[in-house]
DNA sequence: CGTCAGATGATC
DNA sequence: ATCATCTGACGC
């Protein structure tokens, strides 16, 4: 079985971890998902990060040790999964925005109510639903054995990068940060149009 | 392909 | 009141 990621992997800058999490796998109770899209959040100075409001019951995991889950309810409906990074005391986390289903396809399809394609996990709410997560999973140590785990997977053939999604409330200088990463040539990615290959420089048309 | 509104409930 | 979303409806 693939190596489970340890605290050392997560105890680094959130942007590096977000990029390197592409291709890693999430496992819980018979369901296995390959991570295909992530976003980095870090306060300070990122005003898109929930931690900007300070330590509350909800955001406490963000300020805690790396390798923990931060799960929160979004729009009253969706449970979004984050993985805490950086040193203990810093407020950083990677949002898992999309996954490719690997194992437990039938379980995922059932949890998704058979809606709209058997297991389209191209969005953070769908990922939380596929893993049957709720806010009770906040503070869970994903470097521990059991429960929700993160394991090493096949490295992606290519990466895409772009601005983060759904953060209109943040300052312009933070809205444009290229802190969103996705696997290239992958079906399971949301808002594909706003992404460009990583490592290339945008050029003007001739 | 695109835009748009409603659902829905914890949080501050 | 706000919100790191999703879905179905409708127009081109």
Coordinates of C-alpha atoms (C1' of nucleotides) in Angstrom, one line a residue:
Chain A
X1 CA 0.0 0.0 0.0
X2 CA 1.2 3.5 -0.8
X3 CA 3.1 5.5 1.8
X4 CA 0.9 7.7 4.1
X5 CA 2.0 11.3 4.1
X6 CA 3.5 12.4 7.4
X7 CA 3.4 15.7 9.3
X8 CA 6.7 16.7 7.7
X9 CA 5.0 16.9 4.3
X10 CA 2.4 19.3 5.6
X11 CA 4.8 21.4 7.7
X12 CA 5.8 23.6 4.8
X13 CA 4.5 26.6 2.9
X14 CA 0.9 26.2 1.8
X15 CA 1.6 27.0 -1.8
X16 CA 4.2 24.3 -2.1
X17 CA 2.0 21.8 -0.4
X18 CA -1.0 22.7 -2.5
X19 CA 1.0 22.1 -5.7
X20 CA 2.5 18.9 -4.5
X21 CA -0.9 17.5 -3.3
X22 CA -2.0 17.1 -6.9
X23 CA -1.8 13.4 -7.6
X24 CA -1.9 12.4 -3.9
X25 CA -4.8 10.2 -2.7
X26 CA -7.5 10.5 -0.1
X27 CA -8.7 7.4 1.6
X28 CA -11.6 6.8 3.9
X29 CA -13.6 3.7 4.6
X30 CA -13.5 2.0 1.2
X31 CA -13.4 5.2 -0.9
X32 CA -10.2 6.3 -2.6
X33 CA -9.9 9.6 -4.5
X34 CA -7.0 11.1 -6.4
X35 CA -6.6 14.8 -5.8
X36 CA -6.8 16.7 -9.0
X37 CA -7.4 20.3 -7.9
X38 CA -6.3 22.4 -4.9
X39 CA -6.2 26.0 -3.6
X40 CA -3.8 27.6 -1.1
X41 CA -5.0 29.9 1.7
X42 CA -2.7 31.7 4.1
X43 CA -3.3 34.5 6.7
X44 CA -1.6 36.8 6.8
X45 CA -1.9 38.5 4.4
X46 CA -4.4 36.6 2.3
X47 CA -7.8 38.2 2.9
X48 CA -9.5 35.2 1.3
X49 CA -8.4 33.0 4.2
X50 CA -11.0 32.3 6.9
X51 CA -8.3 32.9 9.5
X52 CA -8.4 36.6 8.9
X53 CA -11.3 36.8 11.3
X54 CA -9.2 35.4 14.1
X55 CA -9.4 32.2 16.1
X56 CA -13.0 31.0 16.5
X57 CA -14.4 27.6 17.2
X58 CA -14.8 27.1 13.5
X59 CA -11.3 28.3 12.4
X60 CA -9.3 27.0 15.3
X61 CA -7.8 24.0 13.2
X62 CA -6.3 26.5 10.8
X63 CA -4.0 27.8 13.6
X64 CA -3.1 24.4 14.8
X65 CA -0.5 21.8 13.9
X66 CA 0.0 20.7 10.2
X67 CA -1.6 17.6 8.9
X68 CA -5.0 18.2 10.5
X69 CA -8.3 18.6 8.6
X70 CA -10.3 21.8 8.6
X71 CA -13.8 21.0 7.5
X72 CA -16.5 23.7 7.4
X73 CA -20.1 24.0 6.1
X74 CA -20.4 26.2 3.1
X75 CA -23.7 27.8 2.1
X76 CA -25.4 25.6 4.6
X77 CA -25.1 22.6 2.3
X78 CA -21.5 21.6 1.4
X79 CA -18.8 20.4 3.7
X80 CA -15.4 21.6 2.3
X81 CA -12.2 19.8 3.1
X82 CA -9.0 21.6 3.9
X83 CA -5.6 20.2 5.0
X84 CA -3.7 22.4 7.4
X85 CA -0.1 23.2 6.5
X86 CA 2.9 25.2 7.8
X87 CA 4.2 25.3 11.4
X88 CA 1.9 25.1 14.4
X89 CA 0.6 28.6 15.1
X90 CA 0.6 29.7 11.5
X91 CA -2.8 29.9 9.7
X92 CA -2.5 28.0 6.4
X93 CA -4.6 25.3 4.6
X94 CA -5.1 23.7 1.3
X95 CA -8.6 23.4 0.0
X96 CA -9.3 20.2 -1.9
X97 CA -11.4 21.4 -4.9
X98 CA -11.7 18.3 -7.1
X99 CA -10.8 14.6 -7.2
X100 CA -10.8 11.6 -9.6
X101 CA -12.6 8.6 -8.1
X102 CA -10.3 5.6 -7.7
X103 CA -11.9 3.2 -5.3
X104 CA -15.4 2.7 -4.0
X105 CA -17.2 4.1 -7.0
X106 CA -20.4 2.4 -6.0
X107 CA -20.3 4.0 -2.6
X108 CA -19.5 7.4 -4.1
X109 CA -22.4 7.1 -6.5
X110 CA -24.8 6.2 -3.7
X111 CA -23.7 9.1 -1.6
X112 CA -24.2 11.4 -4.5
X113 CA -27.7 10.1 -4.9
X114 CA -27.1 8.9 -8.5
X115 CA -27.3 12.4 -9.7
X116 CA -25.7 14.0 -12.7
X117 CA -23.2 11.4 -13.8
X118 CA -22.1 8.6 -11.5
X119 CA -19.2 10.3 -9.7
X120 CA -18.3 13.8 -11.0
X121 CA -16.1 15.1 -8.3
X122 CA -15.3 18.4 -10.0
X123 CA -16.0 20.7 -7.1
X124 CA -15.1 20.9 -3.3
X125 CA -18.7 20.2 -2.2
X126 CA -18.8 17.0 -4.2
X127 CA -15.5 15.9 -2.7
X128 CA -16.8 16.4 0.8
X129 CA -20.0 14.5 -0.1
X130 CA -18.0 11.6 -1.7
X131 CA -16.0 11.2 1.5
X132 CA -19.1 11.7 3.7
X133 CA -17.4 14.4 5.7
X134 CA -18.9 16.9 8.1
X135 CA -17.6 19.5 10.5
X136 CA -17.0 16.8 13.0
X137 CA -13.9 15.9 11.0
X138 CA -12.3 19.2 11.7
X139 CA -9.1 18.7 13.8
X140 CA -8.8 15.1 12.5
X141 CA -5.1 14.1 12.1
X142 CA -4.7 12.8 8.6
X143 CA -1.2 11.7 9.3
X144 CA -2.6 9.2 11.8
X145 CA -3.5 5.7 10.7
X146 CA -7.3 5.3 10.3
X147 CA -10.2 7.5 9.5
X148 CA -9.3 9.9 6.7
X149 CA -5.8 9.4 5.3
X150 CA -3.6 11.0 2.6
X151 CA -1.2 8.7 0.7
X152 CA 1.3 9.2 -2.0
X153 CA 0.0 8.6 -5.5
X154 CA 1.1 8.7 -9.2
X155 CA 2.6 12.1 -9.9
X156 CA 0.7 14.2 -12.4
X157 CA 2.0 14.5 -16.0
X158 CA 1.4 18.2 -16.0
X159 CA 0.1 21.0 -13.8
X160 CA -2.2 23.9 -14.4
X161 CA -2.3 27.1 -12.4
X162 CA -4.8 30.0 -12.0
X163 CA -6.6 32.3 -9.7
X164 CA -8.8 30.9 -6.9
X165 CA -12.5 30.6 -7.3
X166 CA -15.4 32.1 -5.3
X167 CA -13.5 34.7 -3.3
X168 CA -15.0 37.9 -4.5
X169 CA -15.1 39.2 -0.9
X170 CA -11.2 39.3 -0.8
X171 CA -9.0 42.2 -1.8
X172 CA -8.1 42.4 -5.5
X173 CA -4.4 41.8 -4.8
X174 CA -5.3 38.5 -3.2
X175 CA -8.0 37.5 -5.7
X176 CA -5.5 37.4 -8.5
X177 CA -2.9 35.3 -6.8
X178 CA -2.0 32.1 -8.8
X179 CA -2.7 29.9 -5.8
X180 CA -5.0 27.3 -7.6
X181 CA -3.5 24.2 -9.0
X182 CA -4.9 21.4 -11.1
X183 CA -3.8 18.3 -13.0
X184 CA -3.3 18.9 -16.7
X185 CA -5.4 16.9 -19.2
X186 CA -7.8 15.8 -16.4
X187 CA -11.5 15.5 -16.7
X188 CA -12.1 16.1 -12.9
X189 CA -11.3 19.8 -12.6
X190 CA -13.7 22.7 -12.0
X191 CA -13.7 26.0 -13.8
X192 CA -11.1 24.7 -16.3
X193 CA -11.2 27.8 -18.5
X194 CA -9.4 30.0 -16.0
X195 CA -6.3 27.8 -15.8
X196 CA -3.1 27.9 -17.8
X197 CA -0.1 25.5 -17.9
X198 CA 2.3 26.0 -15.0
X199 CA 5.8 27.1 -16.0
X200 CA 4.8 29.0 -19.1
X201 CA 4.6 32.7 -19.4
X202 CA 1.5 34.4 -20.8
X203 CA 2.2 36.1 -24.1
X204 CA 0.2 38.6 -26.1
X205 CA -1.1 37.5 -29.5
X206 CA 1.1 38.7 -32.4
Chain B
dC1 C1' -21.8 27.3 -24.8
dG2 C1' -23.4 31.1 -21.4
dT3 C1' -25.7 33.5 -17.2
dC4 C1' -28.8 33.4 -13.2
dA5 C1' -31.5 32.5 -9.0
dG6 C1' -32.7 29.7 -5.2
dA7 C1' -31.5 26.3 -1.7
dT8 C1' -29.9 26.2 3.0
dG9 C1' -27.9 26.7 7.8
dA10 C1' -23.7 27.6 10.7
dT11 C1' -21.2 31.5 11.9
dC12 C1' -20.1 36.1 13.7
Chain C
dA1 C1' -26.1 39.5 6.6
dT2 C1' -22.8 36.7 4.9
dC3 C1' -20.9 32.7 2.5
dA4 C1' -13.9 29.0 -0.4
dT5 C1' -21.2 25.9 -3.8
dC6 C1' -24.4 23.2 -6.6
dT7 C1' -28.2 22.5 -9.6
dG8 C1' -31.6 23.2 -12.8
dA9 C1' -33.7 26.5 -15.9
dC10 C1' -33.5 29.2 -19.7
dG11 C1' -31.2 31.8 -23.8
dC12 C1' -28.0 31.7 -27.8

